[in-house]
mmCIF file of C-alpha atoms in Angstrom:
data_model
loop_
_atom_site.group_PDB
_atom_site.id
_atom_site.type_symbol
_atom_site.label_atom_id
_atom_site.label_comp_id
_atom_site.label_asym_id
_atom_site.label_seq_id
_atom_site.Cartn_x
_atom_site.Cartn_y
_atom_site.Cartn_z
ATOM 1 C CA UNK A 440 11.743 16.979 18.187
ATOM 2 C CA UNK A 441 13.880 14.454 20.010
ATOM 3 C CA UNK A 442 15.285 15.598 23.333
ATOM 4 C CA UNK A 443 18.668 14.134 22.371
ATOM 5 C CA UNK A 444 20.894 16.837 20.903
ATOM 6 C CA UNK A 445 24.187 15.013 20.344
ATOM 7 C CA UNK A 446 25.072 11.712 18.696
ATOM 8 C CA UNK A 447 28.024 9.414 18.120
ATOM 9 C CA UNK A 448 29.106 9.165 14.481
ATOM 10 C CA UNK A 449 31.738 7.092 12.673
ATOM 11 C CA UNK A 450 33.692 9.373 10.329
ATOM 12 C CA UNK A 451 36.113 8.530 7.498
ATOM 13 C CA UNK A 452 38.892 11.126 7.714
ATOM 14 C CA UNK A 453 40.975 9.721 4.867
ATOM 15 C CA UNK A 454 42.026 6.430 3.309
ATOM 16 C CA UNK A 455 41.737 3.743 6.025
ATOM 17 C CA UNK A 456 41.492 6.491 8.641
ATOM 18 C CA UNK A 457 38.381 6.286 10.820
ATOM 19 C CA UNK A 458 37.328 7.946 14.043
ATOM 20 C CA UNK A 459 34.193 8.280 16.164
ATOM 21 C CA UNK A 460 33.024 11.850 16.682
ATOM 22 C CA UNK A 461 30.404 13.524 18.830
ATOM 23 C CA UNK A 462 28.158 15.493 16.457
ATOM 24 C CA UNK A 463 24.838 17.349 16.652
ATOM 25 C CA UNK A 464 21.676 15.416 15.882
ATOM 26 C CA UNK A 465 20.551 16.744 12.466
ATOM 27 C CA UNK A 466 17.732 19.277 12.315
ATOM 28 C CA UNK A 467 14.481 18.077 10.773
ATOM 29 C CA UNK A 468 13.285 20.010 7.718
ATOM 30 C CA UNK A 469 9.523 20.432 7.195
ATOM 31 C CA UNK A 470 9.126 17.448 4.842
ATOM 32 C CA UNK A 471 11.603 15.176 6.620
ATOM 33 C CA UNK A 472 11.568 12.602 9.394
ATOM 34 C CA UNK A 473 14.273 11.938 11.966
ATOM 35 C CA UNK A 474 15.251 8.278 12.178
ATOM 36 C CA UNK A 475 17.073 6.611 15.048
ATOM 37 C CA UNK A 476 19.274 4.211 13.119
ATOM 38 C CA UNK A 477 18.918 0.568 14.134
ATOM 39 C CA UNK A 478 21.021 -1.304 11.555
ATOM 40 C CA UNK A 479 23.293 -0.385 8.646
ATOM 41 C CA UNK A 480 24.569 -2.871 6.084
ATOM 42 C CA UNK A 481 28.147 -2.585 4.848
ATOM 43 C CA UNK A 482 28.253 -2.155 1.057
ATOM 44 C CA UNK A 483 31.131 -2.693 -1.336
ATOM 45 C CA UNK A 484 31.078 1.030 -2.081
ATOM 46 C CA UNK A 485 31.703 1.778 1.601
ATOM 47 C CA UNK A 486 34.697 -0.551 1.501
ATOM 48 C CA UNK A 487 35.949 1.091 -1.689
ATOM 49 C CA UNK A 488 35.796 4.587 -0.203
ATOM 50 C CA UNK A 489 37.536 3.303 2.932
ATOM 51 C CA UNK A 490 40.359 1.601 1.022
ATOM 52 C CA UNK A 491 40.804 3.879 -1.986
ATOM 53 C CA UNK A 492 39.142 7.195 -1.140
ATOM 54 C CA UNK A 493 37.143 7.314 -4.350
ATOM 55 C CA UNK A 494 34.841 5.533 -6.781
ATOM 56 C CA UNK A 495 35.235 6.923 -10.275
ATOM 57 C CA UNK A 496 34.459 10.629 -10.186
ATOM 58 C CA UNK A 497 33.246 10.485 -6.577
ATOM 59 C CA UNK A 498 36.264 11.453 -4.459
ATOM 60 C CA UNK A 499 36.478 11.742 -0.673
ATOM 61 C CA UNK A 500 37.957 15.222 -0.205
ATOM 62 C CA UNK A 501 36.683 15.962 3.307
ATOM 63 C CA UNK A 502 35.515 13.875 6.289
ATOM 64 C CA UNK A 503 32.677 11.568 5.259
ATOM 65 C CA UNK A 504 30.195 9.385 7.119
ATOM 66 C CA UNK A 505 29.810 6.057 5.311
ATOM 67 C CA UNK A 506 26.790 3.726 5.228
ATOM 68 C CA UNK A 507 23.636 3.840 3.097
ATOM 69 C CA UNK A 508 21.833 0.553 3.754
ATOM 70 C CA UNK A 509 19.706 1.305 6.811
ATOM 71 C CA UNK A 510 16.619 0.875 8.893
ATOM 72 C CA UNK A 511 15.427 2.397 12.134
ATOM 73 C CA UNK A 512 12.594 4.084 13.993
ATOM 74 C CA UNK A 513 11.094 7.521 13.362
ATOM 75 C CA UNK A 514 11.602 9.647 16.470
ATOM 76 C CA UNK A 515 10.527 13.074 15.165
ATOM 77 C CA UNK A 516 8.872 14.593 12.107
ATOM 78 C CA UNK A 517 9.012 17.907 10.274
ATOM 79 C CA UNK A 518 6.200 20.450 10.306
ATOM 80 C CA UNK A 519 4.654 19.091 7.102
ATOM 81 C CA UNK A 520 4.641 15.424 8.166
ATOM 82 C CA UNK A 521 1.867 13.623 10.063
ATOM 83 C CA UNK A 522 2.973 13.377 13.724
ATOM 84 C CA UNK A 523 1.382 9.925 13.839
ATOM 85 C CA UNK A 524 4.454 8.643 11.994
ATOM 86 C CA UNK A 525 6.563 8.951 15.167
ATOM 87 C CA UNK A 526 7.355 5.425 16.340
ATOM 88 C CA UNK A 527 7.127 3.775 12.927
ATOM 89 C CA UNK A 528 9.701 1.133 12.064
ATOM 90 C CA UNK A 529 11.102 2.089 8.662
ATOM 91 C CA UNK A 530 13.592 1.182 5.961
ATOM 92 C CA UNK A 531 15.273 4.238 4.498
ATOM 93 C CA UNK A 532 15.664 4.754 0.765
ATOM 94 C CA UNK A 533 18.899 6.738 1.047
ATOM 95 C CA UNK A 534 18.537 9.345 -1.645
ATOM 96 C CA UNK A 535 17.298 12.900 -2.142
ATOM 97 C CA UNK A 536 16.389 13.703 -5.751
ATOM 98 C CA UNK A 537 15.318 17.224 -6.700
ATOM 99 C CA UNK A 538 11.818 16.131 -7.888
ATOM 100 C CA UNK A 539 11.884 18.877 -10.541
ATOM 101 C CA UNK A 540 14.404 17.960 -13.267
ATOM 102 C CA UNK A 541 13.585 16.139 -16.505
ATOM 103 C CA UNK A 542 14.750 12.785 -15.137
ATOM 104 C CA UNK A 543 12.699 13.095 -11.959
ATOM 105 C CA UNK A 544 9.604 14.157 -13.863
ATOM 106 C CA UNK A 545 10.056 11.184 -16.208
ATOM 107 C CA UNK A 546 10.057 8.820 -13.213
ATOM 108 C CA UNK A 547 13.802 8.161 -13.360
ATOM 109 C CA UNK A 548 14.704 9.949 -10.152
ATOM 110 C CA UNK A 549 17.706 7.675 -9.705
ATOM 111 C CA UNK A 550 19.302 9.601 -12.594
ATOM 112 C CA UNK A 551 18.592 13.032 -11.107
ATOM 113 C CA UNK A 552 21.671 15.193 -11.793
ATOM 114 C CA UNK A 553 21.089 16.975 -8.480
ATOM 115 C CA UNK A 554 20.845 13.762 -6.441
ATOM 116 C CA UNK A 555 22.177 13.773 -2.895
ATOM 117 C CA UNK A 556 22.816 10.137 -2.032
ATOM 118 C CA UNK A 557 23.876 8.904 1.392
ATOM 119 C CA UNK A 558 27.602 8.193 1.803
ATOM 120 C CA UNK A 559 28.480 9.604 -1.616
ATOM 121 C CA UNK A 560 30.882 12.565 -1.334
ATOM 122 C CA UNK A 561 30.122 15.117 -0.026
ATOM 123 C CA UNK A 562 26.872 13.713 1.474
ATOM 124 C CA UNK A 563 27.127 11.969 4.842
ATOM 125 C CA UNK A 564 25.671 8.513 5.368
ATOM 126 C CA UNK A 565 24.265 6.438 8.196
ATOM 127 C CA UNK A 566 27.090 5.176 10.417
ATOM 128 C CA UNK A 567 25.511 7.431 13.029
ATOM 129 C CA UNK A 568 22.810 7.255 15.664
ATOM 130 C CA UNK A 569 20.382 9.549 13.804
ATOM 131 C CA UNK A 570 19.708 10.574 10.199
ATOM 132 C CA UNK A 571 17.041 12.579 8.400
ATOM 133 C CA UNK A 572 15.288 11.652 5.169
ATOM 134 C CA UNK A 573 12.291 12.860 3.170
ATOM 135 C CA UNK A 574 9.167 11.321 4.666
ATOM 136 C CA UNK A 575 8.202 9.480 1.467
ATOM 137 C CA UNK A 576 11.566 7.722 1.445
ATOM 138 C CA UNK A 577 11.043 6.278 4.939
ATOM 139 C CA UNK A 578 9.180 3.078 4.051
ATOM 140 C CA UNK A 579 7.156 1.406 6.788
ATOM 141 C CA UNK A 580 8.326 -2.084 7.760
ATOM 142 C CA UNK A 581 5.845 -4.817 8.675
ATOM 143 C CA UNK A 582 6.447 -6.277 12.130
ATOM 144 C CA UNK A 583 7.497 -9.527 10.444
ATOM 145 C CA UNK A 584 10.498 -7.847 8.779
ATOM 146 C CA UNK A 585 13.525 -7.406 11.062
ATOM 147 C CA UNK A 586 15.645 -4.274 11.222
ATOM 148 C CA UNK A 587 18.504 -6.256 9.670
ATOM 149 C CA UNK A 588 16.354 -7.274 6.715
ATOM 150 C CA UNK A 589 15.038 -3.703 6.560
ATOM 151 C CA UNK A 590 18.584 -2.420 6.106
ATOM 152 C CA UNK A 591 19.268 -4.980 3.394
ATOM 153 C CA UNK A 592 16.262 -3.859 1.364
ATOM 154 C CA UNK A 593 18.720 -1.425 -0.203
ATOM 155 C CA UNK A 594 20.918 -4.079 -1.876
ATOM 156 C CA UNK A 595 17.743 -6.043 -2.629
ATOM 157 C CA UNK A 596 16.544 -2.950 -4.483
ATOM 158 C CA UNK A 597 19.681 -3.176 -6.609
ATOM 159 C CA UNK A 598 18.816 -6.797 -7.346
ATOM 160 C CA UNK A 599 15.228 -5.935 -8.245
ATOM 161 C CA UNK A 600 16.415 -3.141 -10.547
ATOM 162 C CA UNK A 601 18.821 -5.600 -12.207
ATOM 163 C CA UNK A 602 16.289 -8.364 -12.840
ATOM 164 C CA UNK A 603 13.774 -5.823 -14.142
ATOM 165 C CA UNK A 604 16.353 -4.533 -16.611
ATOM 166 C CA UNK A 605 17.255 -8.108 -17.524
ATOM 167 C CA UNK A 606 13.627 -8.801 -18.427
ATOM 168 C CA UNK A 607 13.302 -11.762 -16.053
ATOM 169 C CA UNK A 608 9.845 -13.356 -16.290
ATOM 170 C CA UNK A 609 8.491 -16.791 -15.324
ATOM 171 C CA UNK A 610 10.521 -19.419 -17.156
ATOM 172 C CA UNK A 611 13.548 -17.210 -17.814
ATOM 173 C CA UNK A 612 17.127 -18.412 -17.639
ATOM 174 C CA UNK A 613 19.861 -16.180 -16.229
ATOM 175 C CA UNK A 614 23.606 -16.280 -15.687
ATOM 176 C CA UNK A 615 24.995 -14.303 -12.750
ATOM 177 C CA UNK A 616 28.732 -13.631 -12.457
ATOM 178 C CA UNK A 617 29.837 -13.316 -8.845
ATOM 179 C CA UNK A 618 28.406 -14.990 -5.744
ATOM 180 C CA UNK A 619 29.074 -12.173 -3.319
ATOM 181 C CA UNK A 620 26.237 -10.325 -1.560
ATOM 182 C CA UNK A 621 24.833 -8.673 -4.692
ATOM 183 C CA UNK A 622 25.132 -11.842 -6.780
ATOM 184 C CA UNK A 623 23.313 -13.870 -4.115
ATOM 185 C CA UNK A 624 20.614 -11.209 -3.808
ATOM 186 C CA UNK A 625 20.220 -11.051 -7.597
ATOM 187 C CA UNK A 626 19.782 -14.829 -7.626
ATOM 188 C CA UNK A 627 17.019 -14.609 -5.039
ATOM 189 C CA UNK A 628 15.352 -11.753 -6.918
ATOM 190 C CA UNK A 629 15.547 -13.673 -10.210
ATOM 191 C CA UNK A 630 13.928 -16.690 -8.581
ATOM 192 C CA UNK A 631 11.196 -14.499 -7.093
ATOM 193 C CA UNK A 632 10.530 -12.999 -10.529
ATOM 194 C CA UNK A 633 10.099 -16.488 -11.983
ATOM 195 C CA UNK A 634 13.471 -17.544 -13.373
ATOM 196 C CA UNK A 635 13.653 -21.337 -13.521
ATOM 197 C CA UNK A 636 17.318 -21.670 -14.526
ATOM 198 C CA UNK A 637 19.813 -19.667 -12.499
ATOM 199 C CA UNK A 638 23.493 -20.230 -13.262
ATOM 200 C CA UNK A 639 26.069 -18.603 -10.965
ATOM 201 C CA UNK A 640 29.784 -18.429 -11.701
ATOM 202 C CA UNK A 641 32.396 -17.660 -9.070
ATOM 203 C CA UNK A 642 36.057 -18.427 -8.487
ATOM 204 C CA UNK A 643 35.628 -19.298 -4.780
ATOM 205 C CA UNK A 644 34.336 -22.813 -3.955
ATOM 206 C CA UNK A 645 32.687 -21.693 -0.686
ATOM 207 C CA UNK A 646 30.730 -19.032 -2.527
ATOM 208 C CA UNK A 647 29.583 -21.473 -5.192
ATOM 209 C CA UNK A 648 28.340 -23.859 -2.508
ATOM 210 C CA UNK A 649 26.460 -21.058 -0.775
ATOM 211 C CA UNK A 650 24.882 -19.941 -4.053
ATOM 212 C CA UNK A 651 22.993 -23.238 -4.335
ATOM 213 C CA UNK A 652 21.261 -22.513 -1.029
ATOM 214 C CA UNK A 653 20.067 -19.171 -2.365
ATOM 215 C CA UNK A 654 18.517 -20.300 -5.601
ATOM 216 C CA UNK A 655 21.247 -21.305 -8.053
ATOM 217 C CA UNK A 656 20.248 -24.286 -10.165
ATOM 218 C CA UNK A 657 23.792 -24.552 -11.566
ATOM 219 C CA UNK A 658 27.157 -23.289 -10.321
ATOM 220 C CA UNK A 659 30.239 -22.856 -12.481
ATOM 221 C CA UNK A 660 33.937 -22.494 -11.773
ATOM 222 C CA UNK A 661 35.016 -20.176 -14.616
ATOM 223 C CA UNK A 662 38.587 -21.468 -14.399
ATOM 224 C CA UNK A 663 37.354 -24.949 -15.328
ATOM 225 C CA UNK A 664 34.267 -24.342 -17.464
ATOM 226 C CA UNK A 665 34.100 -21.791 -20.273
ATOM 227 C CA UNK A 666 31.099 -19.626 -19.491
ATOM 228 C CA UNK A 667 31.211 -18.277 -23.034
ATOM 229 C CA UNK A 668 30.946 -21.639 -24.802
ATOM 230 C CA UNK A 669 30.343 -24.582 -22.437
ATOM 231 C CA UNK A 670 26.984 -23.703 -20.883
ATOM 232 C CA UNK A 671 23.645 -23.595 -22.674
ATOM 233 C CA UNK A 672 22.728 -20.041 -23.751
ATOM 234 C CA UNK A 673 20.737 -17.947 -21.295
ATOM 235 C CA UNK A 674 18.052 -15.303 -21.718
ATOM 236 C CA UNK A 675 19.901 -12.832 -19.527
ATOM 237 C CA UNK A 676 23.261 -12.155 -17.940
ATOM 238 C CA UNK A 677 23.790 -10.114 -14.776
ATOM 239 C CA UNK A 678 27.337 -9.174 -13.842
ATOM 240 C CA UNK A 679 27.873 -8.764 -10.111
ATOM 241 C CA UNK A 680 31.653 -9.106 -10.261
ATOM 242 C CA UNK A 681 33.031 -6.159 -12.218
ATOM 243 C CA UNK A 682 35.682 -8.446 -13.728
ATOM 244 C CA UNK A 683 36.343 -7.691 -17.427
ATOM 245 C CA UNK A 684 36.691 -11.372 -18.382
ATOM 246 C CA UNK A 685 33.472 -12.255 -16.566
ATOM 247 C CA UNK A 686 31.614 -9.457 -18.356
ATOM 248 C CA UNK A 687 32.869 -10.434 -21.809
ATOM 249 C CA UNK A 688 32.251 -14.166 -21.351
ATOM 250 C CA UNK A 689 28.882 -13.551 -19.747
ATOM 251 C CA UNK A 690 27.674 -11.516 -22.702
ATOM 252 C CA UNK A 691 28.797 -14.313 -25.021
ATOM 253 C CA UNK A 692 26.580 -16.711 -23.050
ATOM 254 C CA UNK A 693 23.451 -14.678 -23.840
ATOM 255 C CA UNK A 694 21.204 -16.062 -26.566
ATOM 256 C CA UNK A 695 19.361 -14.166 -29.319
ATOM 257 C CA UNK A 696 17.497 -11.003 -28.239
ATOM 258 C CA UNK A 697 18.696 -11.468 -24.660
ATOM 259 C CA UNK A 698 19.946 -8.875 -22.213
ATOM 260 C CA UNK A 699 23.142 -8.220 -20.279
ATOM 261 C CA UNK A 700 22.991 -6.009 -17.177
ATOM 262 C CA UNK A 701 26.184 -4.643 -15.636
ATOM 263 C CA UNK A 702 25.901 -4.177 -11.869
ATOM 264 C CA UNK A 703 29.381 -4.816 -10.476
ATOM 265 C CA UNK A 704 31.928 -2.071 -9.909
ATOM 266 C CA UNK A 705 34.711 -2.725 -12.388
ATOM 267 C CA UNK A 706 37.012 -1.020 -14.827
ATOM 268 C CA UNK A 707 35.804 2.257 -16.301
ATOM 269 C CA UNK A 708 36.462 0.830 -19.782
ATOM 270 C CA UNK A 709 36.248 -2.760 -21.040
ATOM 271 C CA UNK A 710 36.500 -4.667 -24.313
ATOM 272 C CA UNK A 711 33.119 -6.160 -25.234
ATOM 273 C CA UNK A 712 32.209 -8.877 -27.800
ATOM 274 C CA UNK A 713 30.610 -6.443 -30.253
ATOM 275 C CA UNK A 714 30.052 -9.005 -32.997
ATOM 276 C CA UNK A 715 28.060 -11.229 -30.628
ATOM 277 C CA UNK A 716 26.067 -8.223 -29.387
ATOM 278 C CA UNK A 717 25.240 -7.095 -32.918
ATOM 279 C CA UNK A 718 24.567 -10.449 -34.531
ATOM 280 C CA UNK A 719 22.309 -11.690 -31.723
ATOM 281 C CA UNK A 720 20.780 -8.282 -30.925
ATOM 282 C CA UNK A 721 21.821 -8.509 -27.287
ATOM 283 C CA UNK A 722 20.846 -5.495 -25.206
ATOM 284 C CA UNK A 723 23.687 -4.353 -22.941
ATOM 285 C CA UNK A 724 22.850 -1.912 -20.179
ATOM 286 C CA UNK A 725 23.833 -0.868 -16.687
ATOM 287 C CA UNK A 726 21.922 0.050 -13.572
ATOM 288 C CA UNK A 727 22.503 3.057 -11.371
ATOM 289 C CA UNK A 728 20.785 2.526 -8.040
ATOM 290 C CA UNK A 729 16.991 2.056 -8.342
ATOM 291 C CA UNK A 730 13.581 3.663 -8.686
ATOM 292 C CA UNK A 731 10.376 2.583 -6.983
ATOM 293 C CA UNK A 732 11.743 -0.711 -5.671
ATOM 294 C CA UNK A 733 11.102 -0.525 -1.924
ATOM 295 C CA UNK A 734 7.411 -1.553 -1.954
ATOM 296 C CA UNK A 735 8.266 -4.603 -4.064
ATOM 297 C CA UNK A 736 11.267 -5.450 -1.878
ATOM 298 C CA UNK A 737 9.214 -5.235 1.317
ATOM 299 C CA UNK A 738 6.534 -7.460 -0.183
ATOM 300 C CA UNK A 739 9.034 -10.108 -1.299
ATOM 301 C CA UNK A 740 10.668 -10.271 2.129
ATOM 302 C CA UNK A 741 7.439 -10.129 4.141
ATOM 303 C CA UNK A 742 5.971 -12.951 2.032
ATOM 304 C CA UNK A 743 9.037 -15.135 2.571
ATOM 305 C CA UNK A 744 9.984 -15.237 -1.098
ATOM 306 C CA UNK A 745 13.356 -13.644 -0.322
ATOM 307 C CA UNK A 746 15.499 -14.314 2.749
ATOM 308 C CA UNK A 747 17.723 -11.440 3.851
ATOM 309 C CA UNK A 748 18.218 -12.274 7.526
ATOM 310 C CA UNK A 749 20.415 -15.278 6.856
ATOM 311 C CA UNK A 750 22.792 -13.168 4.746
ATOM 312 C CA UNK A 751 24.123 -11.441 7.867
ATOM 313 C CA UNK A 752 27.431 -13.030 8.893
ATOM 314 C CA UNK A 753 28.944 -10.240 11.023
ATOM 315 C CA UNK A 754 27.583 -7.747 13.562
ATOM 316 C CA UNK A 755 29.550 -4.713 14.724
ATOM 317 C CA UNK A 756 29.104 -1.662 16.938
ATOM 318 C CA UNK A 757 29.940 1.909 15.982
ATOM 319 C CA UNK A 758 33.428 1.540 17.483
ATOM 320 C CA UNK A 759 34.039 -1.476 15.248
ATOM 321 C CA UNK A 760 33.336 0.038 11.841
ATOM 322 C CA UNK A 761 36.924 -0.645 10.745
ATOM 323 C CA UNK A 762 36.477 -4.349 11.449
ATOM 324 C CA UNK A 763 33.145 -4.295 9.617
ATOM 325 C CA UNK A 764 34.713 -2.692 6.546
ATOM 326 C CA UNK A 765 37.580 -5.168 6.531
ATOM 327 C CA UNK A 766 35.417 -8.264 7.060
ATOM 328 C CA UNK A 767 35.094 -8.817 3.313
ATOM 329 C CA UNK A 768 38.536 -10.456 3.276
ATOM 330 C CA UNK A 769 37.025 -13.484 5.037
ATOM 331 C CA UNK A 770 35.647 -15.908 2.397
ATOM 332 C CA UNK A 771 32.989 -16.984 4.909
ATOM 333 C CA UNK A 772 31.726 -13.410 5.241
ATOM 334 C CA UNK A 773 28.666 -12.454 3.229
ATOM 335 C CA UNK A 774 27.059 -9.381 4.790
ATOM 336 C CA UNK A 775 28.216 -7.325 7.771
ATOM 337 C CA UNK A 776 25.898 -5.025 9.682
ATOM 338 C CA UNK A 777 26.754 -2.056 11.907
ATOM 339 C CA UNK A 778 24.523 -1.177 14.876
ATOM 340 C CA UNK A 779 25.027 2.488 15.863
ATOM 341 C CA UNK A 780 23.062 1.977 19.074
ATOM 342 C CA UNK A 781 24.991 -1.141 20.016
ATOM 343 C CA UNK A 782 24.911 -4.756 18.846
ATOM 344 C CA UNK A 783 21.701 -6.407 20.109
ATOM 345 C CA UNK A 784 22.178 -9.107 22.703
#
C-alpha cells in the first residue's frame, strides 16, 4: 500500500461550482490496483455536467469528481493481484461492470445495468491524484505511448466502437458530422480500419481545415453544401455532433444497406428520415461507451496508425480544472488535459 494517505481532488459542488479538496487516498480492494493519475483528458460529458448538472437521466445531486479519460502508474495492488504490477504504466478503462448479469455474460459489459462508470453520478472520476480500478481494466502502456496518449485511449475507444458498428472495412466510404475531438478521432479510426473516402462536415472553417490533417479526404460546410443530396452516397454515417439536422441529413447521405451510428450527445428525441431508412434498408444504431477496445486502441497508437499526442491543445493543473472545462469555447482548442500531479515542464 502506498505510504501516502491523503490526496488533492477537484470536486464539482454544483453547476459551475468547483473546489479542490483534501481527501483520503482510496482503499485498494483485493482485485483492484491503485493508480497514481498522470493525465486526464477533458470530455464533453465533463463539460456538460459542469455547465448543466446533468446528462439525460444522470443528474449531479451531490459533490462529484469529474474526469474519466486517464492514465497513470500502478503504485499498489490488492491482495489478489500480482505484486509485480506495481510500477506499470497503464491506461485505465474507467468502468466497473458486475460481470454476472446477462449483458456481461453475453460480452456486452458496456450495457451492464449495474455499471459504475467514472464521473457518472454518483461515481467519482479521476480529477484526483489517485484512483482505484479492477486490475484487468488497467491496461499496460508500451513505453512508446505517452501518458497523454494513454489518457486519450478512452475517446479513441469510442471511435473504435463507432467504426466497428458502422461496418468500416478496407475500401469503405464514411461521412462524419462534427470535427471536434470525437469526430477527428473517428476519422483517424476509420482510416485505420481501411476507409478510403472520409467526408467530414462542420460549420467551423478552422475545424474543417484541421480535419484534413487527420484523415479527411473531403470536407463540407453544411451551410453551403447539402449533405443530404450534394455529396456522393456513403457506406456509413457517424454523427459526432448531436445536431438534429446533421443527423437527419447524414442518414439521407447513406446508400443502400449502409449504416448510421449516433455518437454525439444531442436531443433525446429527433425526427428521422424513415422512408429513406426503410427503402434503402439503412441500419441506424447508437453506441454506449465500448467493449474490448483498449488492446486495439493501444496497438493502433503504438504502431503509429493513430496520432493522439497532437490532439492535445491545452494543459492544466488540478487548480485549473475550471479553465480546462471552459477551454472548449476556443475554436482553436481540440483536447485539454488535466495533470493532477502538476503540468510537466
